[in-house]
Amino acid sequence: MLIQKLRLQRGWSQQQLADLSGLSVRTIQRIERGQGASVESLKSLASVFEIDFSELNQEPAMTDLTAPDTAAAPVASRELEEMLALQHVNRLKRFYRHLAQYALVMVLLAAVNLLTSPHRLWVVWPALGWGIGLLLQAVNTFELLPILGPDWEKRQVEKRLGRKLSS
């Protein structure tokens, strides 16, 4: 179902989606199984996913987003790709903003360090600690370690749902 795919793409649990949408976990489970959903529930979910309500309203007619015989499949797939691309661009933007903040603060700390106690370089410790955090963010943003990347996530989801992975 589209709801489940959107939720998993964001890495949210059913509980997290329920909290964000104001729906119960039971309602989320029911909708993901393909049972009917009220207009209010669909509007709430569309708001959380930041997509048009009409896309979710068409969902029961779309059994598989990748099915070639579904007329809406290319549109929904393209919109999902655009949404994922936008999320990646936002992660990049946050990383570069964080990198600029790091550089600015480290320059200021180095200046304070050299002016107050040039014989003891304490600025190395905050630079190292923050630098490690920045390095981990870079690994995540640029997907440098594919061990726990999207392919792994997809395999785990398919395994959990008891389906064979379509290669």
Coordinates of C-alpha atoms in Angstrom, one line a residue:
M1 CA 0.0 0.0 0.0
L2 CA 1.1 3.6 -0.6
I3 CA 0.8 4.5 3.0
Q4 CA 3.1 1.8 4.1
K5 CA 5.7 2.6 1.4
L6 CA 5.7 6.3 2.3
R7 CA 6.0 5.4 6.0
L8 CA 8.9 3.0 5.4
Q9 CA 10.7 5.5 3.1
R10 CA 10.8 7.9 6.0
G11 CA 11.9 5.2 8.4
W12 CA 8.9 5.7 10.7
S13 CA 7.2 3.0 12.7
Q14 CA 3.5 2.7 12.7
Q15 CA 3.4 4.2 16.2
Q16 CA 5.4 7.3 15.0
L17 CA 3.0 7.7 12.0
A18 CA 0.0 7.4 14.4
D19 CA 1.5 10.0 16.7
L20 CA 2.2 12.4 13.8
S21 CA -1.2 11.9 12.2
G22 CA -3.3 11.8 15.3
L23 CA -4.7 8.4 14.3
S24 CA -4.5 5.2 16.3
V25 CA -1.9 2.5 15.6
R26 CA -4.8 0.2 14.9
T27 CA -6.2 2.5 12.2
I28 CA -2.7 2.8 10.6
Q29 CA -2.4 -1.1 10.6
R30 CA -5.9 -1.4 9.1
I31 CA -5.2 1.1 6.3
E32 CA -1.9 -0.5 5.5
R33 CA -3.7 -3.9 5.1
G34 CA -5.8 -2.3 2.5
Q35 CA -9.0 -1.9 4.5
G36 CA -11.1 1.2 4.0
A37 CA -10.2 4.5 5.5
S38 CA -12.3 7.5 6.3
V39 CA -11.9 10.7 4.4
E40 CA -10.7 12.4 7.6
S41 CA -8.0 9.7 8.2
L42 CA -6.8 10.0 4.6
K43 CA -6.6 13.8 4.9
S44 CA -4.6 13.5 8.1
L45 CA -2.2 11.1 6.5
A46 CA -1.9 13.2 3.3
S47 CA -1.0 16.1 5.6
V48 CA 1.7 14.2 7.4
F49 CA 3.2 13.0 4.2
E50 CA 2.8 16.4 2.6
I51 CA 1.1 15.0 -0.5
D52 CA -2.2 15.8 -2.1
F53 CA -5.2 14.0 -0.6
S54 CA -6.4 12.8 -4.0
E55 CA -3.3 10.6 -4.3
L56 CA -4.3 8.7 -1.2
N57 CA -8.0 8.7 -2.1
Q58 CA -7.1 6.8 -5.3
E59 CA -5.0 4.3 -3.4
P60 CA -7.5 1.4 -3.2
A61 CA -7.7 1.3 -7.0
M62 CA -3.9 1.1 -7.2
T63 CA -2.8 -2.4 -6.1
D64 CA 0.8 -2.1 -7.0
L65 CA 2.7 1.1 -7.8
T66 CA 5.1 -0.7 -10.1
A67 CA 2.4 -2.5 -12.1
P68 CA 2.7 -1.5 -15.7
D69 CA -1.1 -1.8 -16.3
T70 CA -2.0 0.8 -13.7
A71 CA -2.4 4.2 -15.3
A72 CA -1.6 6.2 -12.2
A73 CA 1.5 4.1 -11.4
P74 CA 4.1 6.2 -13.4
V75 CA 2.7 9.4 -11.9
A76 CA 2.7 8.1 -8.3
S77 CA 6.2 6.6 -8.8
R78 CA 7.5 9.8 -10.2
E79 CA 6.0 11.8 -7.3
L80 CA 7.6 9.4 -4.8
E81 CA 11.0 9.7 -6.5
E82 CA 10.6 13.5 -6.5
M83 CA 9.7 13.4 -2.8
L84 CA 12.8 11.2 -2.0
A85 CA 15.0 13.5 -4.0
L86 CA 13.7 16.5 -2.1
Q87 CA 14.4 14.8 1.2
H88 CA 18.0 14.1 0.0
V89 CA 18.5 17.7 -1.0
N90 CA 17.2 18.8 2.4
R91 CA 19.7 16.4 4.1
L92 CA 22.5 17.9 2.0
K93 CA 21.4 21.4 2.9
R94 CA 21.5 20.6 6.6
F95 CA 24.9 19.0 6.3
Y96 CA 26.4 22.0 4.5
R97 CA 24.9 24.4 7.0
H98 CA 26.3 22.3 9.8
L99 CA 29.7 22.3 8.1
A100 CA 29.7 26.1 7.8
Q101 CA 28.7 26.4 11.5
Y102 CA 31.5 24.1 12.5
A103 CA 34.1 26.0 10.5
L104 CA 33.0 29.4 11.8
V105 CA 32.9 28.3 15.5
M106 CA 36.2 26.5 15.2
V107 CA 37.9 29.6 13.8
L108 CA 36.4 31.7 16.6
L109 CA 37.5 29.1 19.3
A110 CA 41.0 28.9 17.8
A111 CA 41.3 32.7 18.0
V112 CA 40.1 32.7 21.6
N113 CA 42.5 29.9 22.4
L114 CA 45.5 31.6 20.8
L115 CA 44.7 34.9 22.5
T116 CA 44.1 33.6 26.0
S117 CA 46.5 30.6 26.3
P118 CA 48.7 30.1 23.2
H119 CA 50.9 27.6 25.1
R120 CA 48.0 25.1 25.6
L121 CA 45.9 24.2 22.5
W122 CA 42.6 23.2 24.1
V123 CA 40.7 24.0 20.9
V124 CA 41.7 20.6 19.5
W125 CA 39.2 18.8 21.8
P126 CA 36.0 20.6 20.8
A127 CA 37.2 20.4 17.1
L128 CA 37.7 16.7 17.5
G129 CA 34.4 16.0 19.3
W130 CA 32.3 18.1 16.9
G131 CA 34.3 16.8 13.9
I132 CA 33.4 13.2 14.7
G133 CA 29.7 14.2 14.8
L134 CA 30.1 16.0 11.5
L135 CA 31.8 13.0 10.0
L136 CA 29.0 10.7 11.0
Q137 CA 26.5 13.1 9.5
A138 CA 28.5 13.1 6.3
V139 CA 28.5 9.3 6.2
N140 CA 24.8 9.3 6.6
T141 CA 24.1 12.2 4.1
F142 CA 26.3 10.9 1.4
E143 CA 25.6 7.2 2.1
L144 CA 29.3 6.4 2.3
L145 CA 28.6 3.1 4.2
P146 CA 26.0 1.2 2.2
I147 CA 25.9 -1.5 4.8
L148 CA 22.7 -0.1 6.4
G149 CA 21.6 1.8 3.4
P150 CA 18.3 1.8 1.4
D151 CA 19.0 -1.7 -0.2
W152 CA 19.5 -3.2 3.3
E153 CA 16.3 -1.5 4.5
K154 CA 14.3 -2.8 1.6
R155 CA 15.6 -6.3 2.2
Q156 CA 14.7 -6.1 5.8
V157 CA 11.2 -4.8 5.1
E158 CA 10.5 -7.5 2.5
K159 CA 11.9 -10.1 4.9
R160 CA 9.7 -8.8 7.8
L161 CA 6.6 -8.8 5.5
G162 CA 7.4 -12.4 4.4
R163 CA 7.8 -11.5 0.7
K164 CA 10.5 -12.5 -1.7
L165 CA 12.6 -9.6 -3.0
S166 CA 11.9 -8.8 -6.6
S167 CA 15.3 -8.3 -8.2

